[in-house]
XYZ file of C-alpha atoms in Angstrom:
709
model
C -0.508 -0.237 0.110
C 1.028 3.584 -0.927
C 1.585 5.452 2.582
C 0.977 9.530 2.078
C 1.558 11.893 5.264
C -1.528 14.092 6.043
C -1.564 17.903 4.702
C -0.238 21.022 6.775
C -3.219 22.402 6.674
C -5.383 19.713 7.434
C -3.350 18.656 10.770
C -4.318 19.851 14.468
C -1.167 21.200 17.279
C -1.082 19.754 20.049
C 1.334 20.272 23.270
C 4.112 18.085 23.197
C 3.725 17.517 26.966
C 4.741 14.215 28.613
C 1.929 11.658 28.817
C 0.151 12.053 32.463
C 0.706 8.511 33.601
C 3.107 7.708 36.689
C 5.503 4.687 36.317
C 3.931 3.052 39.141
C 0.845 2.481 36.314
C 2.847 1.023 33.735
C 1.611 -2.253 33.320
C 5.017 -5.109 31.775
C 3.798 -7.330 29.155
C -0.079 -8.038 27.820
C -3.236 -5.839 29.247
C -5.601 -7.310 31.165
C -8.099 -8.504 28.373
C -5.646 -8.497 25.148
C -7.641 -9.644 22.438
C -4.685 -12.104 20.704
C -7.592 -14.006 18.433
C -8.221 -11.169 17.044
C -6.496 -9.859 14.006
C -6.293 -6.286 13.555
C -4.870 -5.593 10.070
C -1.516 -4.084 9.772
C 0.106 -5.516 12.660
C 1.924 -8.499 13.552
C 0.351 -11.245 15.654
C 2.537 -14.096 16.627
C -0.561 -15.852 17.801
C -1.231 -18.464 15.021
C 1.425 -20.005 14.416
C 3.885 -21.979 16.332
C 7.656 -21.305 17.003
C 10.233 -20.371 19.661
C 12.224 -17.076 19.540
C 15.948 -16.608 20.456
C 18.336 -13.769 20.031
C 21.238 -14.104 17.395
C 23.650 -12.070 15.739
C 22.922 -13.102 12.099
C 22.994 -9.487 10.305
C 19.616 -9.421 9.414
C 18.197 -6.638 6.331
C 16.011 -4.539 7.873
C 16.007 -1.521 6.390
C 17.982 -2.824 2.980
C 21.550 -3.064 5.400
C 22.152 -5.791 7.701
C 21.658 -5.303 11.169
C 25.180 -4.972 13.076
C 23.911 -5.794 17.305
C 21.643 -9.134 18.246
C 18.554 -9.497 16.344
C 15.637 -11.598 17.337
C 14.960 -14.684 15.510
C 12.256 -16.944 15.110
C 12.267 -20.611 14.177
C 8.891 -22.063 13.091
C 7.538 -25.430 13.673
C 6.371 -27.396 10.842
C 2.458 -27.297 10.710
C 0.471 -30.866 11.046
C -1.061 -31.420 7.215
C -3.102 -34.428 5.851
C 0.100 -36.321 3.404
C -2.654 -36.826 1.000
C -2.867 -33.584 -0.847
C -5.851 -33.624 -2.967
C -7.182 -33.664 0.855
C -5.371 -30.789 1.238
C -6.412 -29.003 -1.781
C -10.185 -30.057 -1.155
C -10.011 -28.011 2.190
C -7.820 -24.238 0.856
C -8.111 -24.618 -2.873
C -10.688 -21.873 -3.006
C -11.115 -20.376 0.372
C -10.145 -17.082 2.011
C -7.140 -17.193 4.298
C -4.188 -15.081 5.819
C -0.700 -15.725 4.286
C 2.761 -13.848 4.597
C 2.726 -14.471 9.052
C 2.755 -12.697 11.056
C 1.863 -9.787 9.020
C -0.961 -12.079 7.857
C -2.580 -10.503 4.917
C -5.801 -11.819 3.458
C -6.071 -13.300 0.201
C -7.410 -16.325 -2.176
C -6.480 -19.321 -2.417
C -6.073 -20.427 -5.591
C -3.771 -23.646 -6.042
C -1.776 -26.059 -3.257
C 1.603 -28.159 -5.177
C 4.097 -30.507 -3.263
C 6.394 -30.183 -6.708
C 5.152 -33.235 -7.837
C 1.604 -32.870 -8.157
C -0.789 -29.230 -8.359
C -4.388 -28.689 -7.630
C -5.492 -25.290 -9.230
C -9.250 -23.690 -9.105
C -11.201 -24.223 -11.971
C -11.939 -20.524 -13.188
C -14.979 -21.733 -15.724
C -16.500 -23.050 -12.175
C -18.708 -21.241 -11.431
C -19.531 -22.773 -8.136
C -15.685 -22.400 -7.312
C -16.185 -26.300 -5.658
C -13.836 -27.749 -9.131
C -10.056 -28.746 -8.320
C -7.903 -29.544 -11.713
C -5.300 -31.859 -11.010
C -1.504 -31.393 -13.152
C 1.441 -33.580 -13.007
C 4.076 -30.709 -13.304
C 6.533 -30.992 -15.954
C 10.653 -30.600 -15.583
C 10.406 -27.036 -15.720
C 7.376 -26.620 -13.372
C 9.427 -28.498 -11.381
C 12.632 -26.379 -11.306
C 10.415 -23.665 -10.931
C 8.283 -25.094 -7.522
C 12.157 -25.157 -5.959
C 13.631 -21.783 -6.954
C 10.158 -20.519 -5.293
C 10.585 -22.639 -2.242
C 14.011 -21.320 -1.813
C 13.430 -18.279 -2.571
C 10.533 -17.914 0.121
C 12.991 -19.394 2.556
C 15.664 -16.464 1.864
C 13.330 -13.774 1.809
C 12.005 -14.774 5.525
C 15.770 -16.075 6.546
C 17.514 -12.139 5.573
C 14.549 -9.989 5.883
C 12.404 -11.295 8.775
C 15.124 -12.741 10.563
C 12.106 -15.970 10.132
C 13.978 -20.136 9.647
C 11.117 -21.523 8.124
C 11.072 -25.407 7.908
C 11.513 -27.229 5.311
C 8.896 -26.188 2.921
C 6.773 -29.533 1.047
C 3.964 -27.768 0.154
C 3.513 -24.065 -1.357
C 0.002 -22.091 -1.488
C -0.477 -19.706 -4.331
C -2.649 -17.457 -2.716
C -3.923 -14.260 -4.798
C -3.536 -10.929 -1.396
C -6.344 -8.856 -0.634
C -6.657 -5.734 -3.079
C -8.809 -3.703 -2.068
C -13.053 -3.473 -0.789
C -15.678 -1.822 -2.229
C -19.724 -2.190 -1.899
C -21.660 -2.740 -4.946
C -25.158 -2.940 -5.726
C -27.155 -6.100 -4.348
C -29.087 -7.543 -7.691
C -30.721 -10.066 -4.867
C -32.070 -6.827 -2.981
C -33.008 -3.903 -4.736
C -31.697 -0.543 -3.191
C -28.635 -2.324 -0.346
C -25.114 -3.061 -1.219
C -23.249 -5.715 -0.695
C -19.116 -5.465 0.413
C -17.259 -6.553 -2.478
C -14.070 -7.996 -2.384
C -11.266 -7.891 -4.697
C -7.898 -9.644 -5.030
C -5.112 -9.379 -7.434
C -4.517 -11.060 -10.353
C -1.274 -12.613 -9.827
C -1.135 -15.379 -7.563
C 1.869 -15.448 -4.871
C 3.317 -18.694 -3.244
C 3.873 -18.791 0.337
C 4.675 -21.608 2.467
C 2.094 -23.824 3.683
C 3.306 -23.562 7.696
C 3.022 -20.388 7.766
C -0.843 -19.584 6.539
C -3.471 -19.071 8.665
C -7.808 -20.126 8.326
C -10.210 -19.322 10.732
C -9.090 -15.890 12.141
C -11.259 -13.271 12.884
C -10.335 -10.060 11.367
C -10.817 -6.798 13.035
C -13.005 -4.293 11.020
C -15.755 -2.632 12.308
C -16.262 -0.048 9.537
C -17.275 -2.318 7.105
C -20.966 -4.536 6.898
C -20.624 -7.272 4.676
C -24.767 -6.675 4.024
C -27.353 -4.345 4.242
C -26.562 -1.082 3.526
C -28.826 0.985 1.545
C -27.866 3.646 -1.277
C -28.739 6.856 2.082
C -26.020 4.778 3.912
C -23.341 5.726 1.633
C -24.324 8.455 -0.697
C -24.885 11.797 1.478
C -25.981 14.388 0.226
C -22.636 16.682 -0.722
C -20.624 14.410 -0.741
C -18.337 14.229 -3.452
C -18.316 11.347 -5.893
C -16.961 10.883 -9.628
C -18.863 9.758 -12.715
C -18.115 6.395 -14.704
C -19.939 7.035 -17.140
C -20.252 9.675 -20.986
C -21.260 12.396 -21.356
C -19.536 13.363 -18.615
C -16.714 10.609 -17.698
C -13.675 10.928 -14.829
C -15.371 14.740 -14.011
C -16.322 14.544 -10.156
C -19.387 15.807 -9.019
C -21.474 16.650 -6.062
C -24.669 14.035 -4.705
C -27.214 16.161 -3.779
C -30.285 13.497 -3.280
C -30.473 9.737 -3.408
C -34.172 8.343 -4.929
C -33.910 4.720 -2.955
C -37.362 3.335 -4.891
C -35.944 4.066 -8.501
C -32.235 3.320 -7.515
C -31.140 6.199 -8.644
C -28.926 8.877 -7.478
C -29.196 12.804 -8.117
C -25.920 14.393 -8.513
C -24.695 17.959 -9.777
C -21.522 17.645 -12.236
C -19.671 20.668 -12.899
C -18.025 20.915 -16.194
C -14.421 22.437 -16.132
C -12.741 22.924 -19.466
C -9.699 20.582 -20.125
C -6.586 21.822 -21.948
C -6.001 20.799 -25.851
C -2.860 18.992 -25.652
C -3.869 16.873 -29.040
C -1.239 19.347 -30.643
C 1.725 18.553 -27.828
C 0.531 14.870 -29.408
C 0.400 14.724 -32.639
C 4.240 16.621 -32.752
C 5.061 14.652 -30.034
C 8.752 12.730 -32.543
C 9.686 16.434 -32.430
C 10.037 16.815 -29.538
C 11.513 14.474 -28.003
C 14.929 14.084 -27.101
C 17.910 12.540 -29.106
C 19.676 9.558 -27.062
C 23.134 8.535 -27.901
C 25.414 5.227 -28.091
C 28.069 5.331 -25.029
C 30.523 5.054 -27.539
C 29.333 8.162 -29.457
C 30.081 9.586 -25.971
C 32.466 8.368 -25.142
C 34.104 9.686 -28.408
C 33.233 12.985 -28.132
C 34.095 13.615 -24.386
C 36.941 11.913 -25.014
C 37.009 9.258 -22.212
C 37.297 5.666 -21.972
C 34.383 3.994 -22.641
C 34.193 1.579 -19.334
C 35.440 4.908 -17.550
C 32.026 6.377 -18.651
C 29.540 3.815 -18.004
C 31.239 3.935 -14.083
C 31.751 7.160 -13.676
C 27.959 7.907 -14.652
C 26.698 5.033 -12.130
C 28.672 4.609 -8.674
C 32.082 4.902 -7.678
C 33.194 4.089 -4.680
C 36.732 6.297 -2.979
C 37.899 4.697 -0.121
C 39.122 6.772 2.370
C 42.963 7.656 3.679
C 45.713 5.385 1.815
C 46.553 1.567 0.885
C 48.033 0.939 3.876
C 45.411 1.637 6.530
C 43.878 -2.279 6.335
C 41.119 -0.540 9.304
C 38.003 -0.153 7.657
C 37.346 3.063 6.445
C 34.389 5.104 5.334
C 33.405 4.551 1.676
C 32.326 7.717 -0.755
C 30.648 7.596 -3.772
C 32.005 10.273 -6.488
C 29.569 8.712 -9.433
C 26.666 11.053 -10.962
C 24.042 7.847 -10.252
C 22.811 8.193 -13.861
C 22.318 4.118 -14.001
C 23.200 0.631 -12.160
C 23.487 -1.701 -14.261
C 23.144 -4.722 -12.174
C 20.151 -3.437 -10.637
C 18.401 -2.640 -13.944
C 18.151 1.312 -12.759
C 18.340 4.200 -15.507
C 17.410 7.904 -14.530
C 14.822 9.460 -16.824
C 15.707 11.953 -19.116
C 19.582 11.366 -18.613
C 20.291 7.838 -19.505
C 17.857 5.058 -21.057
C 18.448 1.821 -21.710
C 18.278 -0.488 -24.689
C 18.993 -3.866 -26.444
C 22.607 -2.069 -27.978
C 23.041 -0.636 -24.167
C 23.107 2.599 -22.707
C 22.242 5.329 -24.266
C 22.785 9.078 -22.932
C 20.852 12.470 -23.033
C 22.580 15.704 -23.904
C 21.856 16.266 -20.246
C 24.087 13.627 -19.343
C 26.897 14.713 -22.013
C 26.784 17.997 -20.172
C 26.766 16.982 -16.930
C 29.878 15.046 -17.897
C 31.775 17.295 -19.174
C 31.294 19.659 -16.708
C 32.091 17.002 -14.283
C 35.352 16.648 -16.201
C 36.150 20.477 -16.395
C 35.904 20.757 -12.733
C 37.945 18.042 -11.909
C 40.720 17.043 -14.607
C 43.561 15.497 -12.257
C 40.705 13.354 -10.783
C 39.901 12.336 -14.276
C 43.257 12.027 -15.321
C 43.991 9.521 -12.945
C 40.920 7.598 -13.899
C 41.437 7.619 -17.318
C 44.537 6.085 -16.571
C 42.972 3.558 -14.327
C 39.537 3.069 -15.270
C 39.833 -1.186 -14.596
C 40.694 -0.348 -10.820
C 39.080 -2.554 -8.053
C 39.494 0.536 -5.618
C 40.536 3.610 -5.838
C 41.595 5.017 -2.566
C 41.930 9.284 -1.715
C 45.580 9.516 -1.187
C 46.093 8.409 -5.104
C 43.289 9.836 -6.401
C 42.997 13.144 -4.729
C 47.054 13.519 -3.081
C 47.126 16.136 -0.215
C 50.113 17.922 -1.608
C 48.426 18.512 -5.047
C 48.150 22.100 -6.430
C 45.193 21.746 -6.799
C 44.075 21.314 -3.527
C 41.118 18.761 -4.187
C 39.559 17.072 -1.779
C 36.327 14.599 -1.324
C 35.009 16.815 0.265
C 34.887 18.918 -2.470
C 33.773 16.501 -5.366
C 30.654 15.503 -2.511
C 29.709 19.739 -2.499
C 29.955 19.712 -6.421
C 27.564 16.542 -6.687
C 25.209 17.709 -3.824
C 24.077 21.255 -6.577
C 23.629 19.382 -9.741
C 20.558 19.184 -11.028
C 20.115 15.487 -10.745
C 20.305 15.277 -6.820
C 16.876 14.299 -5.514
C 16.040 12.967 -8.914
C 15.419 9.140 -7.757
C 16.014 6.285 -10.807
C 13.593 3.473 -12.168
C 13.418 0.891 -13.223
C 14.522 0.054 -17.244
C 12.222 -0.419 -19.675
C 9.450 2.168 -18.287
C 7.929 4.951 -20.066
C 8.417 8.220 -20.126
C 8.422 12.236 -21.462
C 11.128 14.272 -21.985
C 11.579 17.764 -20.912
C 10.904 19.462 -24.352
C 7.425 17.184 -24.578
C 6.675 18.288 -21.209
C 7.030 22.062 -21.503
C 4.884 21.953 -24.411
C 2.316 20.105 -21.649
C 2.438 22.287 -18.825
C 2.057 26.158 -21.759
C -1.656 24.371 -22.990
C -1.953 24.262 -19.498
C -1.859 27.696 -19.326
C -3.170 28.404 -22.157
C -5.967 27.184 -21.176
C -6.443 28.972 -18.223
C -5.421 32.097 -19.872
C -8.735 32.137 -22.055
C -11.326 33.140 -19.840
C -15.033 31.512 -19.350
C -17.492 33.817 -17.494
C -19.162 30.339 -16.099
C -18.548 27.332 -15.128
C -21.321 24.981 -16.458
C -22.899 22.494 -14.442
C -25.051 19.408 -15.176
C -27.670 18.048 -13.187
C -28.628 14.214 -14.269
C -30.395 11.609 -12.315
C -27.706 8.171 -12.457
C -27.391 4.553 -11.240
C -24.824 4.288 -8.458
C -23.038 1.874 -10.333
C -21.474 5.007 -12.659
C -20.696 5.936 -9.314
C -17.192 6.493 -7.837
C -16.697 7.239 -3.887
C -13.035 7.423 -2.636
C -14.693 7.335 1.068
C -16.082 3.626 1.056
C -13.690 2.280 -0.234
C -10.264 0.460 1.286
C -7.025 -0.871 -0.161
C -5.976 -0.443 -3.565
C -8.714 -0.618 -5.470
C -9.371 0.266 -8.513
C -11.562 2.973 -10.343
C -12.268 1.898 -13.155
C -10.410 -1.860 -14.052
C -11.219 -1.460 -17.807
C -9.400 1.611 -17.725
C -5.661 1.767 -19.845
C -3.212 4.334 -19.188
C -1.049 5.576 -21.812
C 1.209 8.658 -21.313
C -0.405 11.985 -22.479
C -3.936 11.440 -20.777
C -5.188 13.231 -18.804
C -6.245 11.900 -15.361
C -7.475 13.275 -12.110
C -6.617 12.219 -8.414
C -9.209 11.463 -6.277
C -7.857 9.732 -3.127
C -8.312 12.022 -0.168
C -6.621 12.575 2.516
C -3.065 12.233 -0.295
C 0.138 14.241 -0.862
C -1.748 15.465 -3.927
C -4.943 17.725 -3.141
C -8.010 16.217 -4.166
C -9.859 16.228 -7.313
C -7.000 17.784 -9.024
C -6.111 17.017 -12.688
C -2.710 16.430 -14.558
C -0.893 14.615 -17.287
C 0.909 11.088 -17.155
C 4.273 12.036 -18.082
C 6.124 8.490 -17.091
C 4.972 4.724 -16.476
C 6.847 3.128 -14.057
C 6.209 -1.283 -13.882
C 4.542 -3.632 -15.699
C 1.341 -2.335 -15.757
C -0.163 -5.994 -14.749
C -0.560 -5.147 -11.565
C -1.387 -2.130 -9.074
C 2.602 -2.176 -8.204
C 2.694 0.029 -11.383
C 2.997 3.782 -10.861
C 2.386 6.543 -12.738
C 4.232 10.098 -13.294
C 1.612 12.616 -12.931
C 2.449 15.981 -14.030
C -0.174 18.517 -12.513
C -2.083 21.385 -13.777
C -0.627 23.375 -10.160
C 2.090 23.560 -7.743
C 1.047 22.034 -5.030
C 2.737 20.898 -1.523
C 5.133 18.557 -1.644
C 4.952 18.340 -5.352
C 8.085 16.861 -7.425
C 9.844 18.104 -9.859
C 10.018 15.448 -12.287
C 11.094 16.774 -15.795
C 9.497 19.427 -15.053
C 7.805 22.706 -12.965
C 9.093 22.301 -9.227
C 5.895 21.317 -6.943
C 3.883 20.398 -10.083
C 4.314 16.188 -10.268
C 3.870 13.409 -8.043
C 4.341 9.543 -8.234
C 0.319 7.703 -8.032
C -0.583 3.900 -8.602
C -3.754 3.989 -9.947
C -6.110 3.384 -7.315
C -5.137 7.211 -6.994
C -5.952 7.991 -10.878
C -9.042 8.311 -12.673
C -8.520 8.687 -15.982
C -10.549 11.271 -18.661
C -8.811 10.231 -21.801
C -10.407 6.802 -21.276
C -13.670 8.017 -21.155
C -13.344 10.116 -24.776
C -11.610 7.184 -25.985
C -14.852 4.966 -25.115
C -16.550 8.376 -27.102
C -14.830 8.283 -30.009
C -15.378 4.552 -30.012
C -19.173 4.432 -29.732
C -19.571 7.646 -32.194
C -17.774 6.368 -34.798
C -19.421 5.239 -38.316
C -19.868 1.961 -38.680
C -17.192 0.500 -41.988
C -18.090 -0.656 -45.379
C -16.172 -3.400 -45.165
C -16.958 -5.889 -42.456
C -14.462 -8.734 -41.905
C -14.657 -12.152 -40.530
C -11.663 -13.760 -39.473
C -10.665 -17.156 -39.757
C -12.137 -19.670 -36.807
C -9.636 -20.092 -34.068
C -7.515 -16.895 -35.087
C -7.607 -13.687 -32.872
C -8.733 -10.730 -34.156
C -7.882 -7.436 -31.809
C -8.184 -4.134 -31.778
C -5.547 -2.414 -30.728
C -6.177 0.418 -28.124
C -4.713 4.179 -28.634
C -3.947 6.686 -25.756
C -5.140 10.350 -26.033
C -6.403 11.697 -28.745
C -6.205 8.847 -30.727
C -2.448 9.074 -30.487
C -1.334 5.411 -29.550
C 2.373 5.347 -28.003
C 4.627 3.223 -30.535
C 1.135 1.926 -32.221
C -0.806 3.340 -34.971
C -2.288 6.905 -34.972
C -5.733 6.084 -35.041
C -8.303 3.954 -32.806
C -8.517 2.108 -35.139
C -5.237 0.683 -35.546
C -4.690 -2.754 -35.860
C -1.373 -5.130 -35.780
C -0.860 -7.787 -38.197
C 0.243 -10.892 -38.116
C 3.684 -11.446 -38.338
C 4.247 -12.139 -42.446
C 1.445 -9.606 -43.205
C 1.373 -6.108 -44.177
C -0.913 -3.528 -44.255
C -3.456 -2.134 -46.962
C -3.700 1.640 -47.467
C -6.928 2.420 -49.697
C -5.905 5.381 -52.228
C -8.220 7.399 -52.215
C -10.495 8.714 -49.222
C -10.341 8.200 -45.405
C -9.902 4.598 -44.897
C -9.792 2.831 -41.268
C -7.185 -0.412 -41.444
C -8.634 -3.939 -40.797
C -6.849 -7.075 -39.937
C -6.955 -10.138 -41.890
C -5.329 -13.044 -40.320
C -5.911 -15.314 -42.456
C -2.843 -16.099 -44.885
C -1.392 -13.443 -47.246
C -6.206 -11.952 -47.347
C -6.567 -8.378 -47.183
C -7.963 -6.167 -49.998
C -8.910 -2.758 -50.504
C -11.056 -0.650 -52.313
C -9.486 1.126 -54.524
C -12.214 4.072 -55.520
C -14.120 4.240 -58.474
C -12.798 0.849 -59.461
C -13.655 -1.024 -56.925
C -10.499 -2.944 -57.987
C -9.384 -4.838 -54.842
C -5.595 -5.780 -54.778
C -4.353 -8.213 -52.252
C -1.672 -7.749 -49.403
C 1.166 -10.203 -49.411
C 3.009 -11.728 -47.213
C 6.805 -12.717 -48.159
C 6.065 -16.484 -48.489
C 3.166 -15.655 -51.319
C 4.352 -15.449 -54.682
C 1.687 -14.585 -57.150
C 1.751 -16.529 -60.793
C 1.500 -15.217 -64.472
C -1.477 -13.859 -65.547
C -2.405 -16.638 -68.136
C -5.880 -17.990 -69.681
C -7.522 -20.735 -70.344
C -8.186 -24.027 -69.024
C -5.759 -26.351 -66.615
C -3.549 -24.215 -66.358
C -0.105 -25.251 -64.011
C -0.387 -24.353 -60.163
C 0.344 -21.094 -59.544
C -0.712 -19.351 -62.803
C -3.623 -17.104 -62.911
C -6.952 -18.224 -64.507
C -10.423 -17.239 -65.465
C -13.349 -19.502 -64.789
C -14.410 -21.717 -61.008
C -11.415 -21.350 -58.012
C -9.602 -18.956 -61.107
C -7.383 -16.001 -59.726
C -8.915 -13.718 -61.866
C -9.708 -9.513 -60.506
C -12.416 -7.844 -62.227
C -12.502 -4.645 -62.850
C -15.839 -3.559 -62.829
C -17.888 -5.962 -60.541
C -15.928 -5.211 -57.345
C -15.576 -8.540 -56.444
C -12.947 -11.360 -55.973
C -12.931 -15.612 -57.047
C -11.114 -17.752 -54.180
C -7.683 -19.109 -55.176
C -7.417 -22.893 -55.381
C -4.859 -25.060 -56.087
C -4.792 -27.041 -59.332
C -7.380 -27.773 -60.871
C -9.546 -26.086 -63.693
C -7.458 -22.388 -63.549
C -4.954 -23.784 -60.807
C -4.651 -20.643 -58.401
C -1.346 -19.919 -55.455
C -3.420 -20.862 -52.897
C -4.446 -23.947 -51.267
C -7.628 -24.787 -50.119
C -6.423 -26.549 -46.826
C -8.578 -24.559 -44.383
C -11.990 -22.253 -44.706
C -11.299 -19.137 -44.652
C -14.868 -16.545 -44.254
C -14.303 -13.313 -45.142
C -16.969 -11.387 -46.333
C -15.958 -7.576 -48.455
C -18.939 -5.507 -48.471
C -19.807 -2.266 -50.592
C -22.458 -0.529 -51.985
C -22.192 -2.383 -55.200
C -21.953 -6.157 -54.143
C -21.173 -8.747 -51.737
C -19.443 -11.335 -52.505
C -18.182 -14.889 -50.918
C -14.564 -15.848 -51.586
C -16.420 -19.564 -51.922
C -18.627 -18.067 -54.171
C -18.895 -19.786 -57.821
C -17.638 -18.334 -60.721
């Protein structure tokens, strides 16, 4: 979960006086009446798993650094279980339990495995009681052993818990959040719905706990009415068009008709379509490392090390005692951790690349401390660098480690965190263009803000106050660069209801661990500086954002005119449209809402005249388009297709085109085409080995490829 500090303007000042408790009233140990059997979410509990404790000096990594003192370590005793894994699966799979002891987290068991067999819940079984069995293959056994080893290592190194030899792993979907949804059986009432992460994580069976009571008095499972949740003047957000993503205010509730009356303020949005269309022109050009090294006159290895982390030990090599290490690197990248600094370094398939800002920073570094780089240039492969050798005390320039550190702290990269390589981000010129578009919107004076009063279903309203955990407001929404979003999380560092633009995406987009860099329309206290104006950016998970651009895309898809040609893909093959980003621009894809991904070996076919929306043809060699008035259909060919010579007569050789049934003739006037057969009368260029059903419609004719000539 993401933690936030309460804004200062919402804090209450308390006098800094000691608690009026006498020493004699303090009770050592547990207080009388302590409820150990009840789980309080967020607090550890040692009650539910049999264990022993001891003090041991083992260097547990509590805050990412090995502890130097003794640690309180725990040893877990094996839990009794049924020797028959199938019986254990019947007992656990599909049930809710708690994993991750002692910080017990509510989860739902998806599967259990002992390294030989695996029992999984059937995803197609609506009753949630059917279990599928599966014998692990060699690769799956290797993965099971790796999961078990990783789990034991994590508990030992980071929690000081010794797990007994793992015999069974449970794969659990951790609770992501809770929300209230409409009860289909009782009209006008709501029930609590739990949402689980899509990825099932492995956990030791010995550290899982069932049949435990959790303390959550603020959440009632059933019997909640609309009036209980949708209170007047409560802020909410629209989840349907035409005002998707807009903030609204609740006016009243009609319990009988199951409707909520809201008031929506229709605030204007900045026009960033021009910024998106010119995005490639505003992007920063990154140069490969070997070109940068040549340009700066540095060794390639030295460039790689100085842009990362170089440790210098204080003193001289003769001092054998443990000494402090100081980093003199720019920390623009970390190769082992697969980290990079946006706007400065980027990892590509060919190696590291550097932006003009990074090149200028290294150049300034070399110019400021030439003697230091002269020594490093002569010893780029050294394992250790010592202060006495790198910066002699009798040097004329008087350079010291303190001066180098002071210079590094003044650089613009100080305070900028690195991110995982492979993420998406906008460059400074692109972000500056977005800021100008927002400023232009603010300069436009509007007479008054329009207000819309609507009666809507409760299901199209999102209330942040009644949800718990990382509940995503709209699970169907996809987030892209340049998307307009609004903060829906109250009591966070970002003001509630503040709009912004996505300028970076960190993570794999599959789980709530994905983080989005957002440039907000206004500055706020606690804001970050992410290649933008100070105090205007912040990093937020998808549970804090509602995507306004997703609503624009939904509206465009709904209002899009129907295409003249309709395509039915061959049976068993996919036909998936690619979604675009804001204003129909797909980052790294087709610049249209109707762009399609073509399979390997296929090429798109473009209409020569008029507006034409690309279609996808997943059959070999197919893809026809209308060329205007002649209604002539041409073939989009794959590299594996070789057209035959145009011929006439019956019984032409295989690969030649001829007239007649299954011939390859293309009509110049009928707007139709014939199927390509194999051999026989007018042999064609495609074998009829599989049924391909493609129907092309136009105002003049409708022809099936398998129709007789």
